[in-house]
Amino acid sequence: MEEDISVTSHSEGLNGLSHDHIPLEITNGCSNHKLVMNGVVKGCNGGLTNGNAPLGSLPISALKQNGILQALTEGGNQSSLTGERENVELEKAREEWDALENILPAITEDSTPTPLISFNEALQYFQTTDLGDLLKNIQPTIRRTGLAAITHFLFGPPRLHKDLLEERDLVFAIAQCPVDNSQPVHMRVLQTIYKRLIGSRLDCPRFGPHWENIGFQGTDPATDLRGTGFLGLMHTLYFVMDPETLPLAKDIFRLSQHPTQNFPFSVMSINMTRIALQVLREEALTKECNRRQQVVGVLNEFYVATYLYVYQLWKTQQKTIADSGFVLREVELFAKKNPKQILRRLECFLKEKRAGELPRGTSPDPQARQPSPSLGARSGSKAKEMHFTGVCDLQADVEGDARLI
C-alpha cells in the first residue's frame, strides 16, 4: 500500500545565517527534494537533469561546461546511465560535440593571408593588360570650340609632351576600369587597402558591412567607384603603401573616426581622385608633368596633396559631414587655380616630417619601403616606370554642387 509521508527538511543557510524548514513530500517512496551536483540536478531515479529536462535534452555546451560530458565519455559514470537509450544518446552527444569542435572559421591565425600588393605591381598589371576598348572612350582633355579654343591655344597652359601622351591615356583608361572579382590583382588591391587601414593581417570577405569601417558606403566597395573607376582604389593603394605618406593616411583615417568630425574615409578619397582627374583633364598639371617627365607620379602626388589640404581644413576649422559639400567645392576650385601651391604644401609637409623624428605610424613593413612611384625618382628611366591608373570619364563641368559621391 502506498503512503504519503510529510517530512520536514532542515537546512542550514550560508555561513549559518538562516535556517529554513521546508516540508518535503515523499510519494511512492521518492522525495521531491532535489540534490544539486556541479550545477546538475540529480533526480529521484538516479538520472541527471538540469532542473527542467533530462540529460538527453541538455545542450552539448552545457554538458561540457558542467564536466558531465567528459566524465561520461571517460566511462567513469557509465554505470549511472542504464539502458540502451542512454548509451545511444550519449554516443550521439559525443559525436555532435566532436563535430562542433571541428568547425573552424574560414580564416584563422594559421591561415596564409593574401600577400600585400605594392602600387608598382598593381600598375604593372594595367600596363601589360589590353585596355584597347577602354582607350576608345576616354576624354583626356576638355573639348573647346570657337573663341574658347583659340584663347586656350594662345594663352592656355603648354601642351603635354608627346612621349607622355600614352601614360596620360593609360590613367584615363584605368579610370574607366571596373572592379573584376575574378582578377587576383583587383582583389589583392582591395585586401591591401583594408589591411593597411585596419591594421589586420587576415583577409576579409569580398562583401560585407566591414567595408563601411574604412569609409565605403555599403557592403561592396565597387559601387562607390562611379566616376573614378579603379583609379579610386589605386590612389588609396598608393596612399597606404608609400612609406612617406602612410603616416598621413593613418592620421586622416583617425580623424574620419572622430565622434563629431567623422567622415567616410574611402568616399572622401574617391572625391580627391575625381578632383585630381579633372585638374589633369583641364591641363592644369601639364607644366609639372612636362618638368618631371611623368604623369602618374605627378597625379599621385597631387591626389595626396589635395587630401592633405582637406585634412588640414577639416581639422582646424572643426568641419563635420554637414560641411562636406562646401569643403569639396572650395577644395576643387582652389586645386584647379593653384595646382603648384597644392603640391608645394605637400612638399613642405613631408620635408618637415623628414627633418624631425620618424613620424608616428610609419610602418616598418618591407612592402611599404618599396620606392615610391611619385615621391621617389623624378627623372630619367625611373620616372618612366611611375605610370599610374585612372579614372572614369567625368563631365567637364563639375563646378556645380560638389558633394561626396
CSV table of C-alpha atoms in Angstrom, one decimal:
chain,number,residue,atom,x,y,z
A,1,MET,CA,0.0,0.0,0.0
A,2,GLU,CA,1.3,3.4,-0.9
A,3,GLU,CA,1.6,6.0,1.8
A,4,ASP,CA,2.3,9.7,1.6
A,5,ILE,CA,4.5,10.9,4.4
A,6,SER,CA,5.3,14.5,5.2
A,7,VAL,CA,8.8,15.1,6.4
A,8,THR,CA,10.3,18.4,7.5
A,9,SER,CA,13.7,19.1,5.9
A,10,HIS,CA,16.2,21.1,8.0
A,11,SER,CA,18.7,23.1,6.0
A,12,GLU,CA,21.3,25.5,7.3
A,13,GLY,CA,21.8,28.7,5.5
A,14,LEU,CA,25.1,30.0,4.2
A,15,ASN,CA,27.5,30.9,7.0
A,16,GLY,CA,24.9,29.7,9.4
A,17,LEU,CA,22.9,32.9,8.9
A,18,SER,CA,19.5,31.3,8.4
A,19,HIS,CA,17.7,28.0,9.0
A,20,ASP,CA,14.8,27.1,6.7
A,21,HIS,CA,12.3,24.3,7.5
A,22,ILE,CA,10.9,23.1,4.2
A,23,PRO,CA,8.3,20.5,4.2
A,24,LEU,CA,9.1,17.6,1.9
A,25,GLU,CA,6.6,15.2,0.3
A,26,ILE,CA,7.6,11.6,-0.3
A,27,THR,CA,5.4,10.0,-2.9
A,28,ASN,CA,5.9,6.4,-4.0
A,29,GLY,CA,9.0,6.2,-1.9
A,30,CYS,CA,10.5,9.1,-3.7
A,31,SER,CA,11.3,12.6,-2.2
A,32,ASN,CA,10.7,15.8,-4.1
A,33,HIS,CA,14.0,17.1,-2.6
A,34,LYS,CA,16.5,17.7,-5.4
A,35,LEU,CA,20.2,17.2,-4.9
A,36,VAL,CA,22.3,19.5,-7.0
A,37,MET,CA,25.8,18.3,-8.0
A,38,ASN,CA,28.1,20.5,-10.1
A,39,GLY,CA,25.2,22.6,-11.3
A,40,VAL,CA,23.3,19.5,-12.4
A,41,VAL,CA,20.2,18.1,-10.5
A,42,LYS,CA,20.2,14.5,-9.5
A,43,GLY,CA,16.6,13.2,-9.7
A,44,CYS,CA,15.0,10.5,-7.7
A,45,ASN,CA,15.5,7.8,-10.2
A,46,GLY,CA,19.2,8.4,-10.3
A,47,GLY,CA,19.0,10.3,-13.6
A,48,LEU,CA,20.7,13.6,-14.2
A,49,THR,CA,18.6,16.7,-15.0
A,50,ASN,CA,19.1,20.4,-15.2
A,51,GLY,CA,16.1,21.0,-13.1
A,52,ASN,CA,13.7,21.0,-16.1
A,53,ALA,CA,14.8,18.4,-18.5
A,54,PRO,CA,16.6,15.1,-18.5
A,55,LEU,CA,20.2,14.8,-19.6
A,56,GLY,CA,19.3,13.9,-23.2
A,57,SER,CA,17.8,17.3,-23.8
A,58,LEU,CA,20.7,19.3,-22.4
A,59,PRO,CA,22.7,21.3,-25.0
A,60,ILE,CA,26.1,19.9,-25.6
A,61,SER,CA,27.8,23.2,-24.4
A,62,ALA,CA,26.0,22.8,-21.0
A,63,LEU,CA,27.3,19.2,-20.7
A,64,LYS,CA,30.9,20.3,-21.4
A,65,GLN,CA,30.6,23.3,-19.1
A,66,ASN,CA,29.4,21.1,-16.2
A,67,GLY,CA,32.0,18.5,-16.8
A,68,ILE,CA,29.3,15.9,-17.4
A,69,LEU,CA,30.2,15.0,-21.0
A,70,GLN,CA,33.8,14.5,-20.1
A,71,ALA,CA,33.0,12.3,-17.2
A,72,LEU,CA,30.6,10.2,-19.3
A,73,THR,CA,32.9,9.8,-22.2
A,74,GLU,CA,35.6,8.6,-19.9
A,75,GLY,CA,33.3,5.9,-18.7
A,76,GLY,CA,33.7,6.9,-15.0
A,77,ASN,CA,29.9,7.3,-14.5
A,78,GLN,CA,28.6,5.0,-17.2
A,79,SER,CA,27.0,2.9,-14.5
A,80,SER,CA,24.7,5.7,-13.7
A,81,LEU,CA,23.1,5.5,-17.1
A,82,THR,CA,21.1,2.4,-17.5
A,83,GLY,CA,19.5,1.1,-20.6
A,84,GLU,CA,20.3,1.2,-24.3
A,85,ARG,CA,18.6,4.6,-24.8
A,86,GLU,CA,21.0,6.5,-22.6
A,87,ASN,CA,24.0,4.9,-24.3
A,88,VAL,CA,22.7,5.9,-27.7
A,89,GLU,CA,22.0,9.4,-26.6
A,90,LEU,CA,25.5,9.7,-25.1
A,91,GLU,CA,27.2,8.5,-28.2
A,92,LYS,CA,25.1,10.9,-30.3
A,93,ALA,CA,26.1,13.8,-28.0
A,94,ARG,CA,29.8,12.9,-28.2
A,95,GLU,CA,29.6,12.8,-32.0
A,96,GLU,CA,27.9,16.2,-32.1
A,97,TRP,CA,30.5,17.7,-29.8
A,98,ASP,CA,33.4,16.3,-31.8
A,99,ALA,CA,31.8,17.7,-35.0
A,100,LEU,CA,31.3,21.1,-33.3
A,101,GLU,CA,35.0,21.3,-32.3
A,102,ASN,CA,36.0,20.5,-35.9
A,103,ILE,CA,34.1,23.5,-37.2
A,104,LEU,CA,36.8,26.2,-37.9
A,105,PRO,CA,36.3,29.8,-39.0
A,106,ALA,CA,37.0,30.5,-42.7
A,107,ILE,CA,40.2,32.4,-41.8
A,108,THR,CA,42.3,31.5,-38.8
A,109,GLU,CA,45.6,32.8,-37.4
A,110,ASP,CA,47.3,29.9,-39.1
A,111,SER,CA,45.8,30.7,-42.5
A,112,THR,CA,48.1,32.1,-45.1
A,113,PRO,CA,46.8,35.6,-45.8
A,114,THR,CA,46.8,37.1,-49.3
A,115,PRO,CA,50.1,38.9,-49.8
A,116,LEU,CA,50.0,42.7,-49.9
A,117,ILE,CA,50.4,44.3,-53.3
A,118,SER,CA,52.6,47.3,-54.0
A,119,PHE,CA,51.4,50.2,-56.1
A,120,ASN,CA,54.1,49.4,-58.7
A,121,GLU,CA,53.0,45.8,-59.0
A,122,ALA,CA,49.3,46.8,-59.5
A,123,LEU,CA,50.4,49.4,-62.0
A,124,GLN,CA,52.4,46.9,-64.0
A,125,TYR,CA,49.4,44.7,-64.3
A,126,PHE,CA,47.5,47.6,-66.1
A,127,GLN,CA,50.5,48.4,-68.2
A,128,THR,CA,50.6,44.9,-69.5
A,129,THR,CA,46.8,44.4,-69.9
A,130,ASP,CA,45.0,45.2,-73.1
A,131,LEU,CA,42.9,48.3,-72.4
A,132,GLY,CA,42.1,49.0,-76.0
A,133,ASP,CA,38.3,49.0,-75.5
A,134,LEU,CA,38.6,51.5,-72.7
A,135,LEU,CA,41.0,53.7,-74.5
A,136,LYS,CA,38.4,54.3,-77.2
A,137,ASN,CA,36.1,56.1,-74.8
A,138,ILE,CA,38.5,58.3,-72.8
A,139,GLN,CA,38.3,62.1,-72.8
A,140,PRO,CA,41.8,63.2,-71.6
A,141,THR,CA,41.3,66.9,-72.3
A,142,ILE,CA,38.4,69.4,-72.3
A,143,ARG,CA,36.8,69.8,-75.7
A,144,ARG,CA,36.8,73.5,-76.6
A,145,THR,CA,35.4,75.2,-79.7
A,146,GLY,CA,35.3,78.7,-81.1
A,147,LEU,CA,36.8,81.5,-79.2
A,148,ALA,CA,37.5,79.3,-76.2
A,149,ALA,CA,39.7,77.0,-78.2
A,150,ILE,CA,41.6,80.0,-79.7
A,151,THR,CA,42.1,81.6,-76.3
A,152,HIS,CA,43.3,78.3,-74.8
A,153,PHE,CA,45.7,77.8,-77.6
A,154,LEU,CA,47.2,81.3,-77.3
A,155,PHE,CA,47.1,81.8,-73.6
A,156,GLY,CA,46.5,78.4,-72.0
A,157,PRO,CA,48.9,76.0,-70.4
A,158,PRO,CA,51.6,74.3,-72.6
A,159,ARG,CA,50.8,71.1,-74.4
A,160,LEU,CA,51.7,67.8,-72.9
A,161,HIS,CA,54.9,66.3,-74.4
A,162,LYS,CA,54.2,63.7,-77.0
A,163,ASP,CA,56.2,61.0,-75.1
A,164,LEU,CA,53.8,61.4,-72.1
A,165,LEU,CA,50.5,61.1,-74.1
A,166,GLU,CA,50.5,57.3,-73.7
A,167,GLU,CA,51.0,57.5,-70.0
A,168,ARG,CA,48.2,60.1,-69.7
A,169,ASP,CA,45.8,58.0,-71.7
A,170,LEU,CA,46.6,54.9,-69.5
A,171,VAL,CA,45.5,56.9,-66.5
A,172,PHE,CA,42.1,57.7,-68.0
A,173,ALA,CA,41.7,54.2,-69.3
A,174,ILE,CA,42.2,52.7,-65.8
A,175,ALA,CA,39.8,55.3,-64.6
A,176,GLN,CA,37.1,53.5,-66.6
A,177,CYS,CA,38.1,50.0,-65.5
A,178,PRO,CA,35.6,48.4,-63.1
A,179,VAL,CA,36.4,46.0,-60.3
A,180,ASP,CA,36.7,42.5,-61.5
A,181,ASN,CA,36.1,39.8,-58.9
A,182,SER,CA,37.8,37.2,-61.0
A,183,GLN,CA,41.1,39.2,-61.2
A,184,PRO,CA,43.5,38.4,-58.4
A,185,VAL,CA,45.3,41.7,-58.7
A,186,HIS,CA,42.0,43.6,-58.2
A,187,MET,CA,41.2,41.5,-55.1
A,188,ARG,CA,44.7,42.0,-53.7
A,189,VAL,CA,44.4,45.8,-54.0
A,190,LEU,CA,41.1,45.7,-52.0
A,191,GLN,CA,42.6,43.4,-49.4
A,192,THR,CA,45.8,45.5,-49.1
A,193,ILE,CA,43.8,48.8,-48.6
A,194,TYR,CA,41.7,47.2,-45.9
A,195,LYS,CA,44.6,45.6,-44.0
A,196,ARG,CA,46.7,48.7,-44.0
A,197,LEU,CA,44.0,50.9,-42.7
A,198,ILE,CA,42.5,48.5,-40.1
A,199,GLY,CA,45.9,47.0,-39.1
A,200,SER,CA,44.9,43.4,-39.7
A,201,ARG,CA,47.0,40.7,-41.3
A,202,LEU,CA,44.0,38.5,-42.1
A,203,ASP,CA,41.9,38.6,-45.3
A,204,CYS,CA,38.4,39.9,-45.2
A,205,PRO,CA,35.3,38.8,-47.1
A,206,ARG,CA,34.7,40.4,-50.6
A,207,PHE,CA,31.3,41.6,-49.5
A,208,GLY,CA,30.1,42.7,-46.1
A,209,PRO,CA,29.5,45.6,-43.7
A,210,HIS,CA,33.2,45.6,-42.7
A,211,TRP,CA,33.9,47.8,-45.7
A,212,GLU,CA,32.0,50.6,-44.0
A,213,ASN,CA,34.7,50.6,-41.3
A,214,ILE,CA,37.1,52.1,-43.8
A,215,GLY,CA,34.6,54.6,-45.2
A,216,PHE,CA,32.8,52.9,-48.0
A,217,GLN,CA,29.0,53.4,-48.2
A,218,GLY,CA,27.9,49.8,-48.3
A,219,THR,CA,28.9,46.2,-48.5
A,220,ASP,CA,30.6,46.4,-51.9
A,221,PRO,CA,33.3,49.0,-52.5
A,222,ALA,CA,32.9,48.7,-56.3
A,223,THR,CA,29.6,50.6,-56.0
A,224,ASP,CA,31.3,53.7,-54.8
A,225,LEU,CA,33.7,53.9,-57.7
A,226,ARG,CA,31.4,55.6,-60.1
A,227,GLY,CA,33.2,58.5,-61.7
A,228,THR,CA,36.7,57.2,-60.8
A,229,GLY,CA,36.8,53.6,-61.8
A,230,PHE,CA,39.7,51.5,-60.4
A,231,LEU,CA,41.8,54.7,-60.2
A,232,GLY,CA,40.0,55.5,-56.9
A,233,LEU,CA,41.4,52.3,-55.4
A,234,MET,CA,44.8,52.8,-57.0
A,235,HIS,CA,45.2,56.2,-55.4
A,236,THR,CA,44.2,54.8,-52.0
A,237,LEU,CA,46.7,51.9,-52.5
A,238,TYR,CA,49.4,54.4,-53.2
A,239,PHE,CA,48.5,56.4,-50.2
A,240,VAL,CA,48.7,53.5,-47.7
A,241,MET,CA,51.7,51.7,-49.3
A,242,ASP,CA,54.1,54.6,-49.7
A,243,PRO,CA,56.2,54.9,-46.5
A,244,GLU,CA,56.2,58.7,-46.6
A,245,THR,CA,52.5,59.1,-47.0
A,246,LEU,CA,51.3,56.2,-44.8
A,247,PRO,CA,51.5,58.2,-41.6
A,248,LEU,CA,49.4,61.0,-43.1
A,249,ALA,CA,46.9,58.4,-44.4
A,250,LYS,CA,46.6,57.0,-40.8
A,251,ASP,CA,46.1,60.5,-39.4
A,252,ILE,CA,43.4,61.2,-41.8
A,253,PHE,CA,41.8,57.8,-41.2
A,254,ARG,CA,41.9,58.5,-37.5
A,255,LEU,CA,40.2,61.9,-38.0
A,256,SER,CA,37.5,60.1,-40.1
A,257,GLN,CA,36.6,58.1,-37.0
A,258,HIS,CA,36.2,61.2,-34.8
A,259,PRO,CA,32.9,61.2,-32.7
A,260,THR,CA,31.8,64.6,-34.2
A,261,GLN,CA,34.2,65.3,-37.2
A,262,ASN,CA,33.8,61.8,-38.7
A,263,PHE,CA,33.5,61.3,-42.5
A,264,PRO,CA,33.7,58.3,-44.8
A,265,PHE,CA,37.4,58.0,-45.5
A,266,SER,CA,37.2,56.0,-48.7
A,267,VAL,CA,34.4,58.0,-50.2
A,268,MET,CA,36.3,61.2,-49.5
A,269,SER,CA,39.4,59.6,-51.1
A,270,ILE,CA,37.4,58.9,-54.2
A,271,ASN,CA,36.4,62.5,-54.4
A,272,MET,CA,40.1,63.5,-54.2
A,273,THR,CA,40.7,61.3,-57.1
A,274,ARG,CA,37.9,62.9,-59.0
A,275,ILE,CA,39.3,66.3,-58.4
A,276,ALA,CA,42.8,65.3,-59.4
A,277,LEU,CA,41.5,63.7,-62.6
A,278,GLN,CA,39.6,66.8,-63.5
A,279,VAL,CA,42.6,69.0,-62.9
A,280,LEU,CA,44.6,66.8,-65.2
A,281,ARG,CA,41.9,66.9,-67.8
A,282,GLU,CA,41.9,70.7,-67.7
A,283,GLU,CA,45.7,70.5,-68.3
A,284,ALA,CA,46.5,72.4,-65.1
A,285,LEU,CA,49.1,69.8,-64.3
A,286,THR,CA,50.7,69.7,-67.8
A,287,LYS,CA,53.6,72.0,-66.9
A,288,GLU,CA,54.5,69.9,-63.9
A,289,CYS,CA,54.2,66.7,-65.8
A,290,ASN,CA,56.5,68.1,-68.6
A,291,ARG,CA,59.0,69.2,-66.0
A,292,ARG,CA,59.2,65.8,-64.3
A,293,GLN,CA,58.6,63.9,-67.5
A,294,GLN,CA,55.9,61.7,-65.9
A,295,VAL,CA,52.2,61.8,-65.4
A,296,VAL,CA,51.4,59.0,-62.9
A,297,GLY,CA,53.8,60.3,-60.3
A,298,VAL,CA,52.5,63.9,-60.6
A,299,LEU,CA,48.9,62.7,-60.3
A,300,ASN,CA,49.6,60.5,-57.3
A,301,GLU,CA,51.3,63.4,-55.5
A,302,PHE,CA,48.5,65.8,-56.4
A,303,TYR,CA,45.9,63.4,-55.1
A,304,VAL,CA,47.8,63.2,-51.7
A,305,ALA,CA,48.3,66.9,-51.6
A,306,THR,CA,44.6,67.5,-52.2
A,307,TYR,CA,43.7,65.1,-49.4
A,308,LEU,CA,46.2,66.9,-47.1
A,309,TYR,CA,44.5,70.2,-47.9
A,310,VAL,CA,41.1,68.8,-47.0
A,311,TYR,CA,42.5,67.2,-43.8
A,312,GLN,CA,44.0,70.4,-42.6
A,313,LEU,CA,40.9,72.4,-43.4
A,314,TRP,CA,38.6,69.8,-41.9
A,315,LYS,CA,40.6,69.5,-38.7
A,316,THR,CA,41.5,73.2,-38.0
A,317,GLN,CA,38.1,74.5,-38.8
A,318,GLN,CA,36.2,71.8,-37.0
A,319,LYS,CA,34.2,70.7,-40.0
A,320,THR,CA,31.6,68.0,-39.9
A,321,ILE,CA,29.9,65.8,-42.5
A,322,ALA,CA,27.3,68.5,-42.9
A,323,ASP,CA,30.0,70.8,-44.3
A,324,SER,CA,31.3,68.3,-46.9
A,325,GLY,CA,29.6,69.9,-49.9
A,326,PHE,CA,31.1,73.3,-49.1
A,327,VAL,CA,34.5,71.9,-48.4
A,328,LEU,CA,34.7,69.8,-51.6
A,329,ARG,CA,33.6,72.8,-53.7
A,330,GLU,CA,36.2,75.1,-52.1
A,331,VAL,CA,39.0,72.5,-52.4
A,332,GLU,CA,38.2,71.8,-56.0
A,333,LEU,CA,38.2,75.4,-57.1
A,334,PHE,CA,41.4,76.1,-55.1
A,335,ALA,CA,43.1,73.0,-56.6
A,336,LYS,CA,42.2,74.0,-60.2
A,337,LYS,CA,43.5,77.5,-59.8
A,338,ASN,CA,46.6,76.7,-57.6
A,339,PRO,CA,47.9,73.3,-58.5
A,340,LYS,CA,51.5,74.4,-57.9
A,341,GLN,CA,50.6,75.7,-54.4
A,342,ILE,CA,48.8,72.5,-53.6
A,343,LEU,CA,51.9,70.4,-54.5
A,344,ARG,CA,54.1,72.8,-52.6
A,345,ARG,CA,52.1,72.3,-49.4
A,346,LEU,CA,52.7,68.6,-49.6
A,347,GLU,CA,56.4,69.0,-50.3
A,348,CYS,CA,56.8,71.3,-47.2
A,349,PHE,CA,54.7,69.0,-45.1
A,350,LEU,CA,56.8,65.9,-45.9
A,351,LYS,CA,60.0,67.9,-45.6
A,352,GLU,CA,59.1,68.8,-42.1
A,353,LYS,CA,58.3,65.2,-41.3
A,354,ARG,CA,61.7,64.1,-42.6
A,355,ALA,CA,63.5,66.8,-40.7
A,356,GLY,CA,62.1,65.6,-37.4
A,357,GLU,CA,61.9,62.1,-35.9
A,358,LEU,CA,60.3,59.2,-37.6
A,359,PRO,CA,56.6,60.1,-37.9
A,360,ARG,CA,54.3,58.1,-35.6
A,361,GLY,CA,52.5,55.5,-37.6
A,362,THR,CA,55.2,54.9,-40.2
A,363,SER,CA,55.1,51.2,-40.9
A,364,PRO,CA,58.3,49.2,-40.9
A,365,ASP,CA,56.6,46.7,-43.2
A,366,PRO,CA,59.1,45.8,-46.0
A,367,GLN,CA,56.2,46.1,-48.5
A,368,ALA,CA,55.9,49.8,-47.6
A,369,ARG,CA,59.6,50.5,-48.2
A,370,GLN,CA,59.4,50.0,-51.9
A,371,PRO,CA,60.4,53.0,-54.0
A,372,SER,CA,57.5,55.5,-54.3
A,373,PRO,CA,56.3,56.0,-57.8
A,374,SER,CA,55.8,59.7,-57.3
A,375,LEU,CA,58.0,60.8,-54.4
A,376,GLY,CA,60.9,58.7,-55.4
A,377,ALA,CA,63.0,59.1,-58.5
A,378,ARG,CA,61.8,62.0,-60.6
A,379,SER,CA,63.9,61.8,-63.7
A,380,GLY,CA,65.2,59.5,-66.3
A,381,SER,CA,64.0,56.0,-66.8
A,382,LYS,CA,62.9,55.7,-63.2
A,383,ALA,CA,60.2,58.3,-63.8
A,384,LYS,CA,59.0,56.4,-66.8
A,385,GLU,CA,58.2,53.5,-64.5
A,386,MET,CA,55.8,55.6,-62.5
A,387,HIS,CA,52.8,55.3,-64.7
A,388,PHE,CA,49.5,55.2,-62.9
A,389,THR,CA,46.0,54.1,-63.3
A,390,GLY,CA,43.0,56.2,-64.0
A,391,VAL,CA,39.5,57.5,-63.5
A,392,CYS,CA,36.3,57.2,-65.4
A,393,ASP,CA,35.2,59.8,-67.9
A,394,LEU,CA,34.0,62.8,-66.0
A,395,GLN,CA,31.9,65.7,-67.2
A,396,ALA,CA,34.0,68.8,-68.0
A,397,ASP,CA,31.6,71.0,-66.0
A,398,VAL,CA,31.9,69.9,-62.4
A,399,GLU,CA,32.0,73.3,-60.7
A,400,GLY,CA,28.4,73.0,-59.7
A,401,ASP,CA,27.3,71.3,-56.5
A,402,ALA,CA,30.2,69.4,-55.0
A,403,ARG,CA,29.3,66.5,-52.8
A,404,LEU,CA,30.5,63.2,-51.5
A,405,ILE,CA,29.8,60.8,-54.4
